[in-house]
mmCIF file of C-alpha atoms and ligand atoms in Angstrom:
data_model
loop_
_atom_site.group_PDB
_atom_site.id
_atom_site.type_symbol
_atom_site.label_atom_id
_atom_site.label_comp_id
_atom_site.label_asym_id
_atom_site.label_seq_id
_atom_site.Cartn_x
_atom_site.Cartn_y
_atom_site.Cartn_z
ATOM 1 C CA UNK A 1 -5.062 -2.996 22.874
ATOM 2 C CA UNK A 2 -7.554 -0.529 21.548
ATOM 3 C CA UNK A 3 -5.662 2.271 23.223
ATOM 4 C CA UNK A 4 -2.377 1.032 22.420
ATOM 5 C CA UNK A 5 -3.750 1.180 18.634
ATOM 6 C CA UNK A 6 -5.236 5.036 18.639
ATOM 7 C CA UNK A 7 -1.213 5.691 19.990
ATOM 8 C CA UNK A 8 0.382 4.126 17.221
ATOM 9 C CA UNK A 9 -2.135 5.588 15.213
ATOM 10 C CA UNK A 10 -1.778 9.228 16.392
ATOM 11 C CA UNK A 11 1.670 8.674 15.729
ATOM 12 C CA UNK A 12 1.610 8.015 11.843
ATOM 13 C CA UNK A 13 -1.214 10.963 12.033
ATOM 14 C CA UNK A 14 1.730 13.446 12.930
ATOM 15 C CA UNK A 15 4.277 11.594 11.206
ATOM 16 C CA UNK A 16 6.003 12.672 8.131
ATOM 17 C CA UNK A 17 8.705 10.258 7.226
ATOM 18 C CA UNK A 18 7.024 6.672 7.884
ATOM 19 C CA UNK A 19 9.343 3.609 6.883
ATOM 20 C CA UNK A 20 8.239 -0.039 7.701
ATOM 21 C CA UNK A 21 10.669 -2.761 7.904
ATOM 22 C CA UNK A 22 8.810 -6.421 7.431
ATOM 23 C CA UNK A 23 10.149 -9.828 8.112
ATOM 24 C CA UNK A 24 8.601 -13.306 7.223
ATOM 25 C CA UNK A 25 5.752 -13.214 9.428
ATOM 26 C CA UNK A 26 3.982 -10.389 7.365
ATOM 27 C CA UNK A 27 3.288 -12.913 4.897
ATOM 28 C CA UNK A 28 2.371 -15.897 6.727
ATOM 29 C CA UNK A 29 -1.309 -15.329 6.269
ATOM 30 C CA UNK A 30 -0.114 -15.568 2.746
ATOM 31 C CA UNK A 31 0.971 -19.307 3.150
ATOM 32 C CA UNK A 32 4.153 -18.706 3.160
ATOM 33 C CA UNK A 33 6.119 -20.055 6.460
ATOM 34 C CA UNK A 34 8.685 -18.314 8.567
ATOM 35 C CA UNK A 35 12.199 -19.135 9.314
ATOM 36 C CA UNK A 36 12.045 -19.528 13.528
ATOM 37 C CA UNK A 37 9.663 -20.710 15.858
ATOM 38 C CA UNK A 38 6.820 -23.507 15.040
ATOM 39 C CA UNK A 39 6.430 -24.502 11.752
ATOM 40 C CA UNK A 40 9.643 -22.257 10.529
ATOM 41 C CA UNK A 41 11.647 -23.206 7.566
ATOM 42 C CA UNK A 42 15.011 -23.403 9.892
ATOM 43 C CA UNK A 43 12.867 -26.383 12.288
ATOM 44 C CA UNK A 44 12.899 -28.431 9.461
ATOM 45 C CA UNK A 45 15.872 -27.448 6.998
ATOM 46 C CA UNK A 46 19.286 -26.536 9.185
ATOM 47 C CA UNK A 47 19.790 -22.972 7.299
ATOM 48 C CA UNK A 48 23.722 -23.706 7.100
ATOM 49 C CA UNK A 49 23.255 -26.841 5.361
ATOM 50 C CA UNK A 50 21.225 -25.345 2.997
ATOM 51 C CA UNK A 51 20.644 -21.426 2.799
ATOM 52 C CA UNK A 52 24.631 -21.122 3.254
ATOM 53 C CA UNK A 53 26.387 -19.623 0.088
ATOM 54 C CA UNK A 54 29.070 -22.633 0.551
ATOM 55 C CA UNK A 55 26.390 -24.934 1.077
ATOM 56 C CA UNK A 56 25.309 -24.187 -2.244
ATOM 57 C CA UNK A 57 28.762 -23.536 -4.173
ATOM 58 C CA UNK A 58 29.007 -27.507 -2.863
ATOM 59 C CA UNK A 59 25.930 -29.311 -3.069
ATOM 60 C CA UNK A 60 23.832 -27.064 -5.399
ATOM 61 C CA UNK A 61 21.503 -30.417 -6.304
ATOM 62 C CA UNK A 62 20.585 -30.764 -2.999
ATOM 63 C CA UNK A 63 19.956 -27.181 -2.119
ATOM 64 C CA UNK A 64 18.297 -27.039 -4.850
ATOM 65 C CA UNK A 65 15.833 -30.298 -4.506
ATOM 66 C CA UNK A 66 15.158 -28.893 -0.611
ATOM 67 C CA UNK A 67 14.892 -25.771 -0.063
ATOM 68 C CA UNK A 68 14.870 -23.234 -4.067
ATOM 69 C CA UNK A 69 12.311 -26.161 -5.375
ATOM 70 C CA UNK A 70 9.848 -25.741 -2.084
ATOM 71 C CA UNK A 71 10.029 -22.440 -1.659
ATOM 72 C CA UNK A 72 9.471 -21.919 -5.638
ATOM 73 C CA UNK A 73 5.910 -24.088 -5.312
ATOM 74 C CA UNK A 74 5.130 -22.168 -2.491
ATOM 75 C CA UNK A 75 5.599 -18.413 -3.372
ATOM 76 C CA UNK A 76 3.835 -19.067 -6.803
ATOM 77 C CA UNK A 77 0.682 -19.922 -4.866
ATOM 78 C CA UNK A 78 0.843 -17.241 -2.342
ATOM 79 C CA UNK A 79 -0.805 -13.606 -3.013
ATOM 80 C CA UNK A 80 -0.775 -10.802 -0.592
ATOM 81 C CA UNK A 81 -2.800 -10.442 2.649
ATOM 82 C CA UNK A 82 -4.197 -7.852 4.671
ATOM 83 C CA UNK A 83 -0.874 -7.041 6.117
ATOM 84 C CA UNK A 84 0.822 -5.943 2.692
ATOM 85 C CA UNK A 85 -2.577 -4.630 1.293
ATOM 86 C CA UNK A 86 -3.056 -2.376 5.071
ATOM 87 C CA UNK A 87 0.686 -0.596 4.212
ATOM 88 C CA UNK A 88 -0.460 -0.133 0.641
ATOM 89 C CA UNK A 89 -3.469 1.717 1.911
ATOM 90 C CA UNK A 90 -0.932 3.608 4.289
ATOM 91 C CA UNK A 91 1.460 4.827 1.127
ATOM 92 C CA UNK A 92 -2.105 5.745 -0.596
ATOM 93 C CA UNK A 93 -2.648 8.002 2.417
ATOM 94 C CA UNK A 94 0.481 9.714 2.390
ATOM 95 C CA UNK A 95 1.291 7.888 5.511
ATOM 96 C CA UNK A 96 4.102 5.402 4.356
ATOM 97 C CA UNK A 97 6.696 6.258 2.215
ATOM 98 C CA UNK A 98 9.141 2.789 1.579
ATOM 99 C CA UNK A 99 8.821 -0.522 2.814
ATOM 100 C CA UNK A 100 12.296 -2.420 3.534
ATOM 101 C CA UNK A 101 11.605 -6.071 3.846
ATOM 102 C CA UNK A 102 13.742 -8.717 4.326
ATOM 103 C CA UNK A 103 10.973 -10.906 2.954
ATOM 104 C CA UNK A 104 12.061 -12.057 -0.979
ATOM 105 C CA UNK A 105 8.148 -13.314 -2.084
ATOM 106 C CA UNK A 106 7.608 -9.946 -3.848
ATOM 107 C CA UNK A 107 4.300 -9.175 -2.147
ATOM 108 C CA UNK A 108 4.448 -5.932 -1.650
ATOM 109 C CA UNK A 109 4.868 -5.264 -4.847
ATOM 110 C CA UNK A 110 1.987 -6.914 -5.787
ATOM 111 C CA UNK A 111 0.119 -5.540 -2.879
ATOM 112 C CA UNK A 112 0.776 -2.245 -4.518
ATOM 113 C CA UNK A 113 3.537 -0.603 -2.528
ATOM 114 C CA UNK A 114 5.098 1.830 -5.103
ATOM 115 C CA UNK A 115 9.152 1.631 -2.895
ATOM 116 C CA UNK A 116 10.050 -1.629 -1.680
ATOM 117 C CA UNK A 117 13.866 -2.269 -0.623
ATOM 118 C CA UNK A 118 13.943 -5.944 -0.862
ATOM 119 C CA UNK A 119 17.397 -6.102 1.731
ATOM 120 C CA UNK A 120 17.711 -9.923 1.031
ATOM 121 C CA UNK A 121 17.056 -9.830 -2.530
ATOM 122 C CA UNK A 122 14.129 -11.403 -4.509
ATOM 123 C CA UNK A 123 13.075 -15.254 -5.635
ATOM 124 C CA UNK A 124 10.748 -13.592 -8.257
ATOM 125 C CA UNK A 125 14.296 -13.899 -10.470
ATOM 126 C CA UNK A 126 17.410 -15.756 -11.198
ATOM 127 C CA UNK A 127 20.763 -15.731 -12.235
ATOM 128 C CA UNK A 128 23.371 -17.761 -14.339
ATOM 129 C CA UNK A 129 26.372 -18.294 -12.144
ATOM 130 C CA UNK A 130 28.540 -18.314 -15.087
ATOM 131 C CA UNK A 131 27.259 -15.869 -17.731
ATOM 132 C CA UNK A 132 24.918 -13.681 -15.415
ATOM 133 C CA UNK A 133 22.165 -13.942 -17.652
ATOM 134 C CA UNK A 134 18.668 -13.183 -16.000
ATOM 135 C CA UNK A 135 15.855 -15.730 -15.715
ATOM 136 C CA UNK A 136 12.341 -15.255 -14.317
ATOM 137 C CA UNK A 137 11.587 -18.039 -11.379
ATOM 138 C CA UNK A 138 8.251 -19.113 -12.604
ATOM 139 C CA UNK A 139 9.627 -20.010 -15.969
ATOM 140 C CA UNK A 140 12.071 -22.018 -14.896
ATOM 141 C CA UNK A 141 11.728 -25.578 -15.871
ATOM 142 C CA UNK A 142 12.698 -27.897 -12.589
ATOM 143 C CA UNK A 143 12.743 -31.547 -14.866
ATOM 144 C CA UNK A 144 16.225 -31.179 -14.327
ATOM 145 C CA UNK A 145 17.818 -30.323 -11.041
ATOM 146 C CA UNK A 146 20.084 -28.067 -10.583
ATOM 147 C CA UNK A 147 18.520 -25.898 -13.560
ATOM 148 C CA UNK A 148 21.041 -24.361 -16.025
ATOM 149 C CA UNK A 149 21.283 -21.967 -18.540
ATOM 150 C CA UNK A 150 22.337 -22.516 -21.871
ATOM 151 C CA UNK A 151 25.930 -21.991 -21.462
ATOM 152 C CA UNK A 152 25.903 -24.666 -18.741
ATOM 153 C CA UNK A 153 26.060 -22.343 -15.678
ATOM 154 C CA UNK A 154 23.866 -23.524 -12.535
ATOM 155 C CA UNK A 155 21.004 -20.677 -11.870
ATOM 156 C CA UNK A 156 20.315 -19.063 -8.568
ATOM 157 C CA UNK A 157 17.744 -16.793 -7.219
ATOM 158 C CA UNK A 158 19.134 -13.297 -6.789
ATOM 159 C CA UNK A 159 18.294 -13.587 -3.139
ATOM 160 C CA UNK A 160 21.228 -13.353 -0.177
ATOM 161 C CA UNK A 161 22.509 -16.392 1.366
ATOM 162 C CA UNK A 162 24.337 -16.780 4.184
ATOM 163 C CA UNK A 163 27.422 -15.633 4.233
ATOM 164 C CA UNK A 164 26.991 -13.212 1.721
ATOM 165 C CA UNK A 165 26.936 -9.385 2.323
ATOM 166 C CA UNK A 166 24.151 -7.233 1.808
ATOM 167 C CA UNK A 167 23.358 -5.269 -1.579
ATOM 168 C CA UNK A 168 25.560 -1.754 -1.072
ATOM 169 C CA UNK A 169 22.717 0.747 -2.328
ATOM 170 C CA UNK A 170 19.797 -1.570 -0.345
ATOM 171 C CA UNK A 171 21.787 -1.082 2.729
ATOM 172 C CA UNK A 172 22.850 2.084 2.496
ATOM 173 C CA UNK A 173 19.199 3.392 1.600
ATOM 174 C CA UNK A 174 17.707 1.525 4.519
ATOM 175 C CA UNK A 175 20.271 3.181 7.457
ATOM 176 C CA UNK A 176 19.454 6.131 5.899
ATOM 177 C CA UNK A 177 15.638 5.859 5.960
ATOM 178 C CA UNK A 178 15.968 4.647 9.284
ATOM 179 C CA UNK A 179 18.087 7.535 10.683
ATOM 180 C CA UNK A 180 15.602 10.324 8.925
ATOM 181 C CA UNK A 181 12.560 8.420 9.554
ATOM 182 C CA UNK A 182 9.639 9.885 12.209
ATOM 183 C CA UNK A 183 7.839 6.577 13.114
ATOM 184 C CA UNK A 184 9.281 2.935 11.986
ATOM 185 C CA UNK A 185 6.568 0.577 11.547
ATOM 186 C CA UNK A 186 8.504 -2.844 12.263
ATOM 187 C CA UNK A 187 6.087 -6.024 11.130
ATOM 188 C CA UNK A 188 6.606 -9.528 11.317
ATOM 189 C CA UNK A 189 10.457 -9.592 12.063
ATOM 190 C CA UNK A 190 12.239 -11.327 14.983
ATOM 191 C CA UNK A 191 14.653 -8.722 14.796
ATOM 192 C CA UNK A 192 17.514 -11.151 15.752
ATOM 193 C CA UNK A 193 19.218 -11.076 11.608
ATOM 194 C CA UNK A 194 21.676 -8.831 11.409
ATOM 195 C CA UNK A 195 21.386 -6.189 9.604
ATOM 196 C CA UNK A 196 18.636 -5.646 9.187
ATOM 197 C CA UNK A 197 17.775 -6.127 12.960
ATOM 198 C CA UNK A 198 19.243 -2.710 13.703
ATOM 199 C CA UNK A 199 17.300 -0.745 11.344
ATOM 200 C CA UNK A 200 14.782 -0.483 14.565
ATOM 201 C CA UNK A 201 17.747 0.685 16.778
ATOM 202 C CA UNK A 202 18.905 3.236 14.501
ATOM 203 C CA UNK A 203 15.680 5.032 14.031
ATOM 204 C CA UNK A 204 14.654 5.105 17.712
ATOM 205 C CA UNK A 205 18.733 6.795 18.192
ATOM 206 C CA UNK A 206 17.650 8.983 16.172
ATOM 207 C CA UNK A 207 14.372 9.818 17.909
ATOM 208 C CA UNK A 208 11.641 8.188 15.979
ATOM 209 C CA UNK A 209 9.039 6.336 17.246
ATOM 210 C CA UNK A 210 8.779 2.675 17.039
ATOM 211 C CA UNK A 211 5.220 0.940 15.950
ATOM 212 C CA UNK A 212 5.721 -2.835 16.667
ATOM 213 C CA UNK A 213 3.012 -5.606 15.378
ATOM 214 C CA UNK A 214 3.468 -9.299 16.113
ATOM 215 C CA UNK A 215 2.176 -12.038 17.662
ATOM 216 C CA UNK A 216 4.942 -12.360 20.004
ATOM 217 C CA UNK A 217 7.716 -9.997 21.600
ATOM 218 C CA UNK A 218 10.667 -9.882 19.952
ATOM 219 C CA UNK A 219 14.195 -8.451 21.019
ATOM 220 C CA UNK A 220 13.033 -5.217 19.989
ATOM 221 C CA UNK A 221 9.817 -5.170 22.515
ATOM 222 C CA UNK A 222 11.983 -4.305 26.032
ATOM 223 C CA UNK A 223 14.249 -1.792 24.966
ATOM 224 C CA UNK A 224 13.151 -0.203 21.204
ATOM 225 C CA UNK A 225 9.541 -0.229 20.770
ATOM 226 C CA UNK A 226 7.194 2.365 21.284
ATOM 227 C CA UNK A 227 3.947 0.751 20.623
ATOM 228 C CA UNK A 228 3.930 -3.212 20.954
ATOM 229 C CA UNK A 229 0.495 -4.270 18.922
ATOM 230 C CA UNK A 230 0.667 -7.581 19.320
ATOM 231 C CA UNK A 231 -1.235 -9.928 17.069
ATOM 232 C CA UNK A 232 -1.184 -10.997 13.590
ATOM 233 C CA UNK A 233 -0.292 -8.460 10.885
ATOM 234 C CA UNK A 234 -3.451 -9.016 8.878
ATOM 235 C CA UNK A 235 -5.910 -7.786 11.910
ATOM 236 C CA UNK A 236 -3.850 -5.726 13.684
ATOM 237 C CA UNK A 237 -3.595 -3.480 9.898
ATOM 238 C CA UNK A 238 -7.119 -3.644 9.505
ATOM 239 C CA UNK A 239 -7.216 -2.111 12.797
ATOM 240 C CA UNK A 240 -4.484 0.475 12.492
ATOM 241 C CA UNK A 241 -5.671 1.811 9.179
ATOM 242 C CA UNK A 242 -9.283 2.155 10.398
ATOM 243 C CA UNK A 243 -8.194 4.213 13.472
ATOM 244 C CA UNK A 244 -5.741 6.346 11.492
ATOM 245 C CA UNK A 245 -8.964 6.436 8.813
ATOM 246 C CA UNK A 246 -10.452 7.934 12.027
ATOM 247 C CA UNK A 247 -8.317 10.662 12.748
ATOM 248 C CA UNK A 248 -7.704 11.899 9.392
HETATM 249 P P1 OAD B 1 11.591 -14.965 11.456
HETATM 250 O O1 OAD B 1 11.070 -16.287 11.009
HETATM 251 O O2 OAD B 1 12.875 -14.934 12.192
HETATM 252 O O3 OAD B 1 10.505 -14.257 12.373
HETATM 253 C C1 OAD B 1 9.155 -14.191 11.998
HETATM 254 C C2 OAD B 1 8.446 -13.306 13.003
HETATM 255 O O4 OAD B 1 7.093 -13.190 12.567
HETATM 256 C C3 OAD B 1 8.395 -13.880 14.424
HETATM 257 O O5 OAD B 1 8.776 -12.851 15.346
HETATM 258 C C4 OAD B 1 6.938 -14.274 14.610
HETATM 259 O O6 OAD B 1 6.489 -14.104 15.950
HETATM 260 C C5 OAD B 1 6.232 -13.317 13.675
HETATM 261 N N1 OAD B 1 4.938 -13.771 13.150
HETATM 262 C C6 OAD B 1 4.477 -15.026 12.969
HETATM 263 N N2 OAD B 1 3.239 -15.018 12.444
HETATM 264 C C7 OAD B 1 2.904 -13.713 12.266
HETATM 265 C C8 OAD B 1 1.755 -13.030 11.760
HETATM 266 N N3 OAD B 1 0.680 -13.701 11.306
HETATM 267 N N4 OAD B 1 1.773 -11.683 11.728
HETATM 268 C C9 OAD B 1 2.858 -10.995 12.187
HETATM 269 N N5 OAD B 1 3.953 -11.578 12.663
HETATM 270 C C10 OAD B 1 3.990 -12.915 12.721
HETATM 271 O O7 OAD B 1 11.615 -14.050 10.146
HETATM 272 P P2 OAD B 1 12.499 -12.748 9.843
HETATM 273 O O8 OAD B 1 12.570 -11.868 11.046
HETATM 274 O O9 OAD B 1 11.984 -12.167 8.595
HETATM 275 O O10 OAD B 1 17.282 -14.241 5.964
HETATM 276 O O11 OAD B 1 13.915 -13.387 9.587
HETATM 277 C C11 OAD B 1 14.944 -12.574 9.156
HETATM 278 C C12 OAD B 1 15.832 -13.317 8.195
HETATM 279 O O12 OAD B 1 16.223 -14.575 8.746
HETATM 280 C C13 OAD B 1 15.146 -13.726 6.894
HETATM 281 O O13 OAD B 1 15.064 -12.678 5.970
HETATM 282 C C14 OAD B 1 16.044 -14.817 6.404
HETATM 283 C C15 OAD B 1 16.209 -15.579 7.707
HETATM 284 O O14 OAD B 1 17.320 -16.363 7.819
HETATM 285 C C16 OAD B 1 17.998 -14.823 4.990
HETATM 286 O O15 OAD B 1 17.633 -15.847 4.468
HETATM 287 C C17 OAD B 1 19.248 -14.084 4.625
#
C-alpha cells in the first residue's frame, strides 16, 4: 500500500492539471450515509419511490416526510473530515485545482476548497416550485410538511432528482476538466451513476492518470484506474498528502 501511495503521490508531484471527482463515501466519516451497499440510503428508501422527480411532482408529503426531512437533520450535523480537509490541503499546495462532486452536503466548501462543481446540485438551498424564490435549508421551518413559500408553491432543494438532466454549465465544465486534466483523483464514488461515472473514462482517453481511493473496487478499478488506494478517504488523505508533503 505504501508503495502504491508514493505512485499516486509522484503522480500529483508532476501533475499540473489535478481534478478530483467525489461521491458519497468521501463524507461518510462525516455521518452522512451513502446511497449503495450496507447502511446506504437506497437499502432502506427505494430511490424511485422517493428521489424520482415524478415521485415527488406526486407525493411531495411523503418525499418530503422520508427522505428531504432526514437528510436535512443529518447534513446540519455533519462537518467535514479528513477526506475534504486532505484535498483542501492539496488546492493549498497547488496540487488540486476543482473538485466535481456529486455529493450535495456542501463540505467542501466548508472544508475550504475554493472550485467545487456540485454536478447534482446542493441541499444547502431551496426553491419555490411556483415563484422560484430562493430559501436557505436550515431556515426552513418543517411544522408543516410539505414546506411552502408564501405564494403557496411547495419548496425543493436545488439538488437533481432522478429523471432530471444535469445542470448544462456543471456538465459541460466537468467533461472538460476531465479531458484536459493530468491526474483525476476519483474518491468515494461507485462510479456506476451516469454521468458522472464517465468523468474517470474520459480523462484516462485522454491520457491522464487515474488516483483511485476507496474501501472497495469499484467499476472503475479493472479497466480505468491507475492507482487503486484502497481504504477510507480520511486515512488514505492523511497518507497521500504526507507523502506528496515528502516529495515537495
Ligand atoms: P454510492 O453510495 O453509490 O457509493 C459510495 C462509494 O463510497 C462506494 O463505492 C463505497 O465503497 C465508498 N465508500 C464507503 N465508505 C467510504 C469511505 N469511508 N471512504 C471512501 N469511500 C467510501 O455513492 P455515489 O457514487 O456518490 O445521485 O453515488 C452517485 C449518485 O448516486 C449520487 O450522487 C446520488 C445517487 O443516486 C443522485 O441522487 C442524483
Amino acid at each position: 500500500m505504501l508503495e502504491k501511495i508514493d505512485q499516486a503521490a509522484s503522480a500529483l508531484a508532476r501533475a499540473r492539471k489535478t481534478v478530483a471527482l467525489t461521491g458519497a463515501g468521501i463524507s461518510v466519516e462525516s455521518g452522512i450515509p451513502p446511497f449503495r451497499g450496507k447502511g446506504g440510503l437506497w437499502e432502506k428508501y427505494d430511490p424511485m419511490k422517493y428521489a424520482h422527480i415524478s415521485a415527488f411532482e406526486q407525493r411531495p408529503d411523503e418525499v418530503w416526510k422520508v427522505l428531504f426531512s432526514d437528510l436535512k437533520t443529518v447534513m446540519k450535523k455533519a462537518g467535514p473530515n479528513d477526506g475534504h480537509h486532505g484535498l483542501f490541503r492539496l488546492e493549498k499546495m497547488g496540487k488540486l485545482q476543482t473538485v466535481i462532486t456529486q455529493n450535495i452536503d456542501g463540505l467542501h466548501q466548508k472544508a475550504g476548497s475554493s472550485d467545487v462543481i456540485e454536478f447534482h446540485g446542493t441541499f444547502a438551498t431551496q426553491s419555490c416550485t411556483i415563484c422560484q424564490r430562493g430559501f436557505i435549508t436550515e431556515q426552513i421551518d418543517l411544522a408543516e410538511i410539505p414546506p411552502r413559500c408564501d405564494c403557496g408553491g411547495i419548496l425543493r432543494p436545488n439538488v437533481v432528482l432522478f429523471g432530471e438532466t444535469i445542470g448544462y454549465d456543471q456538465l459541460k465544465r466537468s467533461q472538460i476538466l476531465a479531458s484536459t486534466c493530468d491526474v483525476m483523483l476519483v474518491v468515494g464514488t461507485s462510479a456506476t451513476v451516469e454521468p458522472a461515472a464517465s468523468l474517470p473514462v474520459i480523462a484516462k482517453r485522454a491520457g491522464s492518470y487515474i488516483i483511485e481511493i476507496n474501501p472497495e473496487k469499484t467499476p472503475l478499478s479493472y479497466h480505468f484506474s491507475d492507482a487503486i488506494l484502497l481504504g477510507k478517504a480520511g486515512s488514505i488523505m492523511r497518507k497521500l498528502v504526507s507523502a506528496l508533503e515528502d516529495i515537495l
